[in-house]
Amino acid sequence: MSRLVVVSNRVADPRKTSAGGLAVALAEVLNNTGGLWFGWSGKIIEPSGEGTHRDPPLHTHQAGPVKLVTLDLNREDHDAYYLGYSNGVLWPVFHYRLDLADFDAGYIAGYRRVNQLFARKLAPLLREDDIIWVHDYHLIPLAAELRALGCNQRIGFFLHIPLPPPLILAAIPGHDWLIRALFAYDLVGFQSNADHSHFCSYVQTEAHAQNLGEGRWRAFNRTVQAGAFPIGIDVEEFTALTNAPEGRDMYERMRREYSRRKLLVGVDRLDYSKGLPQRMRAFRELLTRNPETHRSATLIQIASPSREDVSAYGDILHELESLCGSINGNFGELDWMPVRYMHRTVARARLPGLYRASRVALVTPLRDGMNLVAKEFVVAQDPQDPGVLVLSRFAGAAEQMPEALLVNPYDTEATASAIHLALQMPLEERRERHEALIKTMRRFDVHWWCDTFLETLAKAQAEETGTPWLRL
Ligand code: GDG
């Protein structure tokens, strides 16, 4: 059987738990299949440090069935590739936030340099029959760089974040280069049908690609297969976590602490794509319009720290803190605090208990590739007395979860009404909606995602014309 080689910006010990959708999903995949996981170590070599100008050495570490191979980045590369192009250009634009993008011309060179470095260090480790699975926006040109070094293995790519429509994508200087780079893969996967359809419109209108049918496109002397592969969660693992002592303990404690209240919960990385200020405004609107919710509704919002060295993240932190402060200041009572906000990461083992003790989950991103919190919330519920999911229609998850209460997070009043509806929803309706949602979660879990992607990759026809792949 072929060995699986996963490449992503960051690598984590798959036996340990972490915050962040990609790390959680990949750890689950690799724990099952074994193989190699390659990426950045998270360490930065400062300019004064030795060996700044040499290729950094590789660090190898065996973690159960998975071999982790990482490299450090020098400060200049890190700042241009990670802070600059990946998180200052691609992340905002792919989340439709042109206003937050910083199109500094220097960034793209650093992005390219690091992708070349990854290819140079990874290529000698590869076996002929390896299957390579590259993840996310940091590494779009990696396959093109590997091909330029003579790698002919099957290579698949999965984009964890949304792909915007062609006209938004076209705002990125070098967008044509990026999309052309996708043609070096055999399979390109997206989270949703919407993202996949944006890819199809782009390659048709901007790259004049030929539609070969069944998701296959031909351009630049290469054929690429593309499709939607919505990521799922490990339902069994999350159910076990819910029933484990720490999960139960958390559940009991929350129930005791909030016995007289209905809990609402939000769990997000602190990111401007997650719509946290809009959520707070909707919650404030709920309290303003519905006095009977005072003293009874408490929102626990966990915002785990994320990318604190990117400037837009500092702004969102201040906005959120000020909104939470003013809601508590205006509505709070001596014995009731409407919002409990934590800018901290909570241990993963405690999340299911918190979800289960909550009557409503607020998952209201302005734009999200998928959103795994929505799925975790559904799985953690007691089927006899389940909570209600309020979900943004702009999360990729909305395509698969129509039984949630779908909202437009920009519409404060409508979102407040949906939250009100969720708080009052009768048991029978909660059960019905939950039953439909959990069925989908079980059917399209993380194993389905992984198996379907890898099976499609194995079958994808890598139709070369004999022209070797040229460096972009
Ligand atoms: C990207 C895409 C896509 C959050 N706070 C804590 C914590 N988390 C965990 C959650 C969940 C994960 O992190 C977050 O996943 P999301 O899917 O919500 O979001 P992103 O991190 O933005 O992930 C996203 C995903 O990739 C997968 O493809 O769905 O659209 O943006 O698992 O539980 N975990 C712990 N403490 C926290 O405080 N332990």
PDB file of N, CA and C in Angstrom, residues 420-460:
ATOM      1  N   HIS A 420     -33.638  34.072  19.671  1.00  0.00           N
ATOM      2  CA  HIS A 420     -34.816  34.032  20.529  1.00  0.00           C
ATOM      3  C   HIS A 420     -35.628  32.763  20.253  1.00  0.00           C
ATOM      4  N   LEU A 421     -35.797  32.488  18.970  1.00  0.00           N
ATOM      5  CA  LEU A 421     -36.519  31.282  18.552  1.00  0.00           C
ATOM      6  C   LEU A 421     -35.821  30.030  19.094  1.00  0.00           C
ATOM      7  N   ALA A 422     -34.497  30.025  19.000  1.00  0.00           N
ATOM      8  CA  ALA A 422     -33.720  28.867  19.457  1.00  0.00           C
ATOM      9  C   ALA A 422     -33.913  28.653  20.960  1.00  0.00           C
ATOM     10  N   LEU A 423     -33.919  29.753  21.713  1.00  0.00           N
ATOM     11  CA  LEU A 423     -34.066  29.641  23.176  1.00  0.00           C
ATOM     12  C   LEU A 423     -35.427  29.087  23.573  1.00  0.00           C
ATOM     13  N   GLN A 424     -36.414  29.332  22.697  1.00  0.00           N
ATOM     14  CA  GLN A 424     -37.783  28.906  23.040  1.00  0.00           C
ATOM     15  C   GLN A 424     -38.235  27.646  22.312  1.00  0.00           C
ATOM     16  N   MET A 425     -37.380  27.084  21.504  1.00  0.00           N
ATOM     17  CA  MET A 425     -37.831  25.974  20.644  1.00  0.00           C
ATOM     18  C   MET A 425     -38.334  24.781  21.467  1.00  0.00           C
ATOM     19  N   PRO A 426     -39.529  24.272  21.136  1.00  0.00           N
ATOM     20  CA  PRO A 426     -40.059  23.135  21.896  1.00  0.00           C
ATOM     21  C   PRO A 426     -39.210  21.873  21.699  1.00  0.00           C
ATOM     22  N   LEU A 427     -39.282  20.997  22.704  1.00  0.00           N
ATOM     23  CA  LEU A 427     -38.446  19.793  22.708  1.00  0.00           C
ATOM     24  C   LEU A 427     -38.597  18.966  21.426  1.00  0.00           C
ATOM     25  N   GLU A 428     -39.840  18.792  20.989  1.00  0.00           N
ATOM     26  CA  GLU A 428     -40.075  17.928  19.826  1.00  0.00           C
ATOM     27  C   GLU A 428     -39.333  18.436  18.584  1.00  0.00           C
ATOM     28  N   GLU A 429     -39.413  19.750  18.371  1.00  0.00           N
ATOM     29  CA  GLU A 429     -38.733  20.317  17.209  1.00  0.00           C
ATOM     30  C   GLU A 429     -37.214  20.232  17.350  1.00  0.00           C
ATOM     31  N   ARG A 430     -36.721  20.427  18.589  1.00  0.00           N
ATOM     32  CA  ARG A 430     -35.275  20.322  18.813  1.00  0.00           C
ATOM     33  C   ARG A 430     -34.809  18.908  18.470  1.00  0.00           C
ATOM     34  N   ARG A 431     -35.599  17.924  18.903  1.00  0.00           N
ATOM     35  CA  ARG A 431     -35.236  16.524  18.638  1.00  0.00           C
ATOM     36  C   ARG A 431     -35.211  16.232  17.151  1.00  0.00           C
ATOM     37  N   GLU A 432     -36.255  16.703  16.460  1.00  0.00           N
ATOM     38  CA  GLU A 432     -36.350  16.428  15.019  1.00  0.00           C
ATOM     39  C   GLU A 432     -35.170  16.996  14.262  1.00  0.00           C
ATOM     40  N   ARG A 433     -34.856  18.255  14.567  1.00  0.00           N
ATOM     41  CA  ARG A 433     -33.741  18.899  13.869  1.00  0.00           C
ATOM     42  C   ARG A 433     -32.431  18.184  14.197  1.00  0.00           C
ATOM     43  N   HIS A 434     -32.270  17.850  15.485  1.00  0.00           N
ATOM     44  CA  HIS A 434     -31.025  17.209  15.890  1.00  0.00           C
ATOM     45  C   HIS A 434     -30.855  15.840  15.221  1.00  0.00           C
ATOM     46  N   GLU A 435     -31.937  15.110  15.142  1.00  0.00           N
ATOM     47  CA  GLU A 435     -31.870  13.762  14.558  1.00  0.00           C
ATOM     48  C   GLU A 435     -31.376  13.826  13.105  1.00  0.00           C
ATOM     49  N   ALA A 436     -31.911  14.807  12.368  1.00  0.00           N
ATOM     50  CA  ALA A 436     -31.490  14.947  10.967  1.00  0.00           C
ATOM     51  C   ALA A 436     -30.016  15.363  10.883  1.00  0.00           C
ATOM     52  N   LEU A 437     -29.620  16.281  11.776  1.00  0.00           N
ATOM     53  CA  LEU A 437     -28.243  16.780  11.728  1.00  0.00           C
ATOM     54  C   LEU A 437     -27.232  15.685  12.097  1.00  0.00           C
ATOM     55  N   ILE A 438     -27.542  14.927  13.128  1.00  0.00           N
ATOM     56  CA  ILE A 438     -26.577  13.923  13.598  1.00  0.00           C
ATOM     57  C   ILE A 438     -26.407  12.814  12.547  1.00  0.00           C
ATOM     58  N   LYS A 439     -27.485  12.559  11.831  1.00  0.00           N
ATOM     59  CA  LYS A 439     -27.430  11.561  10.756  1.00  0.00           C
ATOM     60  C   LYS A 439     -26.401  11.992   9.697  1.00  0.00           C
ATOM     61  N   THR A 440     -26.478  13.262   9.309  1.00  0.00           N
ATOM     62  CA  THR A 440     -25.514  13.776   8.324  1.00  0.00           C
ATOM     63  C   THR A 440     -24.096  13.750   8.887  1.00  0.00           C
ATOM     64  N   MET A 441     -23.939  14.116  10.167  1.00  0.00           N
ATOM     65  CA  MET A 441     -22.600  14.138  10.768  1.00  0.00           C
ATOM     66  C   MET A 441     -21.975  12.749  10.759  1.00  0.00           C
ATOM     67  N   ARG A 442     -22.828  11.727  11.029  1.00  0.00           N
ATOM     68  CA  ARG A 442     -22.320  10.344  11.056  1.00  0.00           C
ATOM     69  C   ARG A 442     -21.938   9.887   9.667  1.00  0.00           C
ATOM     70  N   ARG A 443     -22.789  10.220   8.698  1.00  0.00           N
ATOM     71  CA  ARG A 443     -22.556   9.747   7.330  1.00  0.00           C
ATOM     72  C   ARG A 443     -21.320  10.427   6.714  1.00  0.00           C
ATOM     73  N   PHE A 444     -21.200  11.735   6.919  1.00  0.00           N
ATOM     74  CA  PHE A 444     -20.097  12.478   6.306  1.00  0.00           C
ATOM     75  C   PHE A 444     -19.091  12.878   7.383  1.00  0.00           C
ATOM     76  N   ASP A 445     -18.498  11.864   8.023  1.00  0.00           N
ATOM     77  CA  ASP A 445     -17.547  12.163   9.092  1.00  0.00           C
ATOM     78  C   ASP A 445     -16.142  12.337   8.510  1.00  0.00           C
ATOM     79  N   VAL A 446     -15.156  12.458   9.389  1.00  0.00           N
ATOM     80  CA  VAL A 446     -13.804  12.741   8.896  1.00  0.00           C
ATOM     81  C   VAL A 446     -13.239  11.559   8.092  1.00  0.00           C
ATOM     82  N   HIS A 447     -13.695  10.347   8.434  1.00  0.00           N
ATOM     83  CA  HIS A 447     -13.199   9.178   7.697  1.00  0.00           C
ATOM     84  C   HIS A 447     -13.761   9.191   6.291  1.00  0.00           C
ATOM     85  N   TRP A 448     -15.023   9.557   6.147  1.00  0.00           N
ATOM     86  CA  TRP A 448     -15.628   9.683   4.814  1.00  0.00           C
ATOM     87  C   TRP A 448     -14.843  10.703   3.995  1.00  0.00           C
ATOM     88  N   TRP A 449     -14.540  11.845   4.618  1.00  0.00           N
ATOM     89  CA  TRP A 449     -13.811  12.931   3.941  1.00  0.00           C
ATOM     90  C   TRP A 449     -12.463  12.436   3.421  1.00  0.00           C
ATOM     91  N   CYS A 450     -11.728  11.803   4.328  1.00  0.00           N
ATOM     92  CA  CYS A 450     -10.387  11.343   4.000  1.00  0.00           C
ATOM     93  C   CYS A 450     -10.431  10.242   2.932  1.00  0.00           C
ATOM     94  N   ASP A 451     -11.310   9.249   3.153  1.00  0.00           N
ATOM     95  CA  ASP A 451     -11.383   8.120   2.211  1.00  0.00           C
ATOM     96  C   ASP A 451     -11.826   8.600   0.834  1.00  0.00           C
ATOM     97  N   THR A 452     -12.838   9.461   0.795  1.00  0.00           N
ATOM     98  CA  THR A 452     -13.361   9.906  -0.502  1.00  0.00           C
ATOM     99  C   THR A 452     -12.301  10.716  -1.249  1.00  0.00           C
ATOM    100  N   PHE A 453     -11.612  11.595  -0.511  1.00  0.00           N
ATOM    101  CA  PHE A 453     -10.585  12.401  -1.175  1.00  0.00           C
ATOM    102  C   PHE A 453      -9.476  11.489  -1.716  1.00  0.00           C
ATOM    103  N   LEU A 454      -8.990  10.582  -0.865  1.00  0.00           N
ATOM    104  CA  LEU A 454      -7.852   9.750  -1.292  1.00  0.00           C
ATOM    105  C   LEU A 454      -8.243   8.753  -2.386  1.00  0.00           C
ATOM    106  N   GLU A 455      -9.478   8.247  -2.333  1.00  0.00           N
ATOM    107  CA  GLU A 455      -9.919   7.352  -3.421  1.00  0.00           C
ATOM    108  C   GLU A 455     -10.013   8.118  -4.734  1.00  0.00           C
ATOM    109  N   THR A 456     -10.542   9.324  -4.689  1.00  0.00           N
ATOM    110  CA  THR A 456     -10.660  10.125  -5.910  1.00  0.00           C
ATOM    111  C   THR A 456      -9.271  10.472  -6.435  1.00  0.00           C
ATOM    112  N   LEU A 457      -8.352  10.754  -5.517  1.00  0.00           N
ATOM    113  CA  LEU A 457      -6.979  11.086  -5.926  1.00  0.00           C
ATOM    114  C   LEU A 457      -6.315   9.881  -6.600  1.00  0.00           C
ATOM    115  N   ALA A 458      -6.553   8.705  -6.031  1.00  0.00           N
ATOM    116  CA  ALA A 458      -5.942   7.504  -6.603  1.00  0.00           C
ATOM    117  C   ALA A 458      -6.455   7.263  -8.020  1.00  0.00           C
ATOM    118  N   LYS A 459      -7.716   7.633  -8.258  1.00  0.00           N
ATOM    119  CA  LYS A 459      -8.315   7.378  -9.581  1.00  0.00           C
ATOM    120  C   LYS A 459      -8.081   8.527 -10.567  1.00  0.00           C
ATOM    121  N   ALA A 460      -7.719   9.708 -10.040  1.00  0.00           N
ATOM    122  CA  ALA A 460      -7.614  10.883 -10.924  1.00  0.00           C
ATOM    123  C   ALA A 460      -6.612  10.592 -12.041  1.00  0.00           C
TER     124      ALA A 460
END
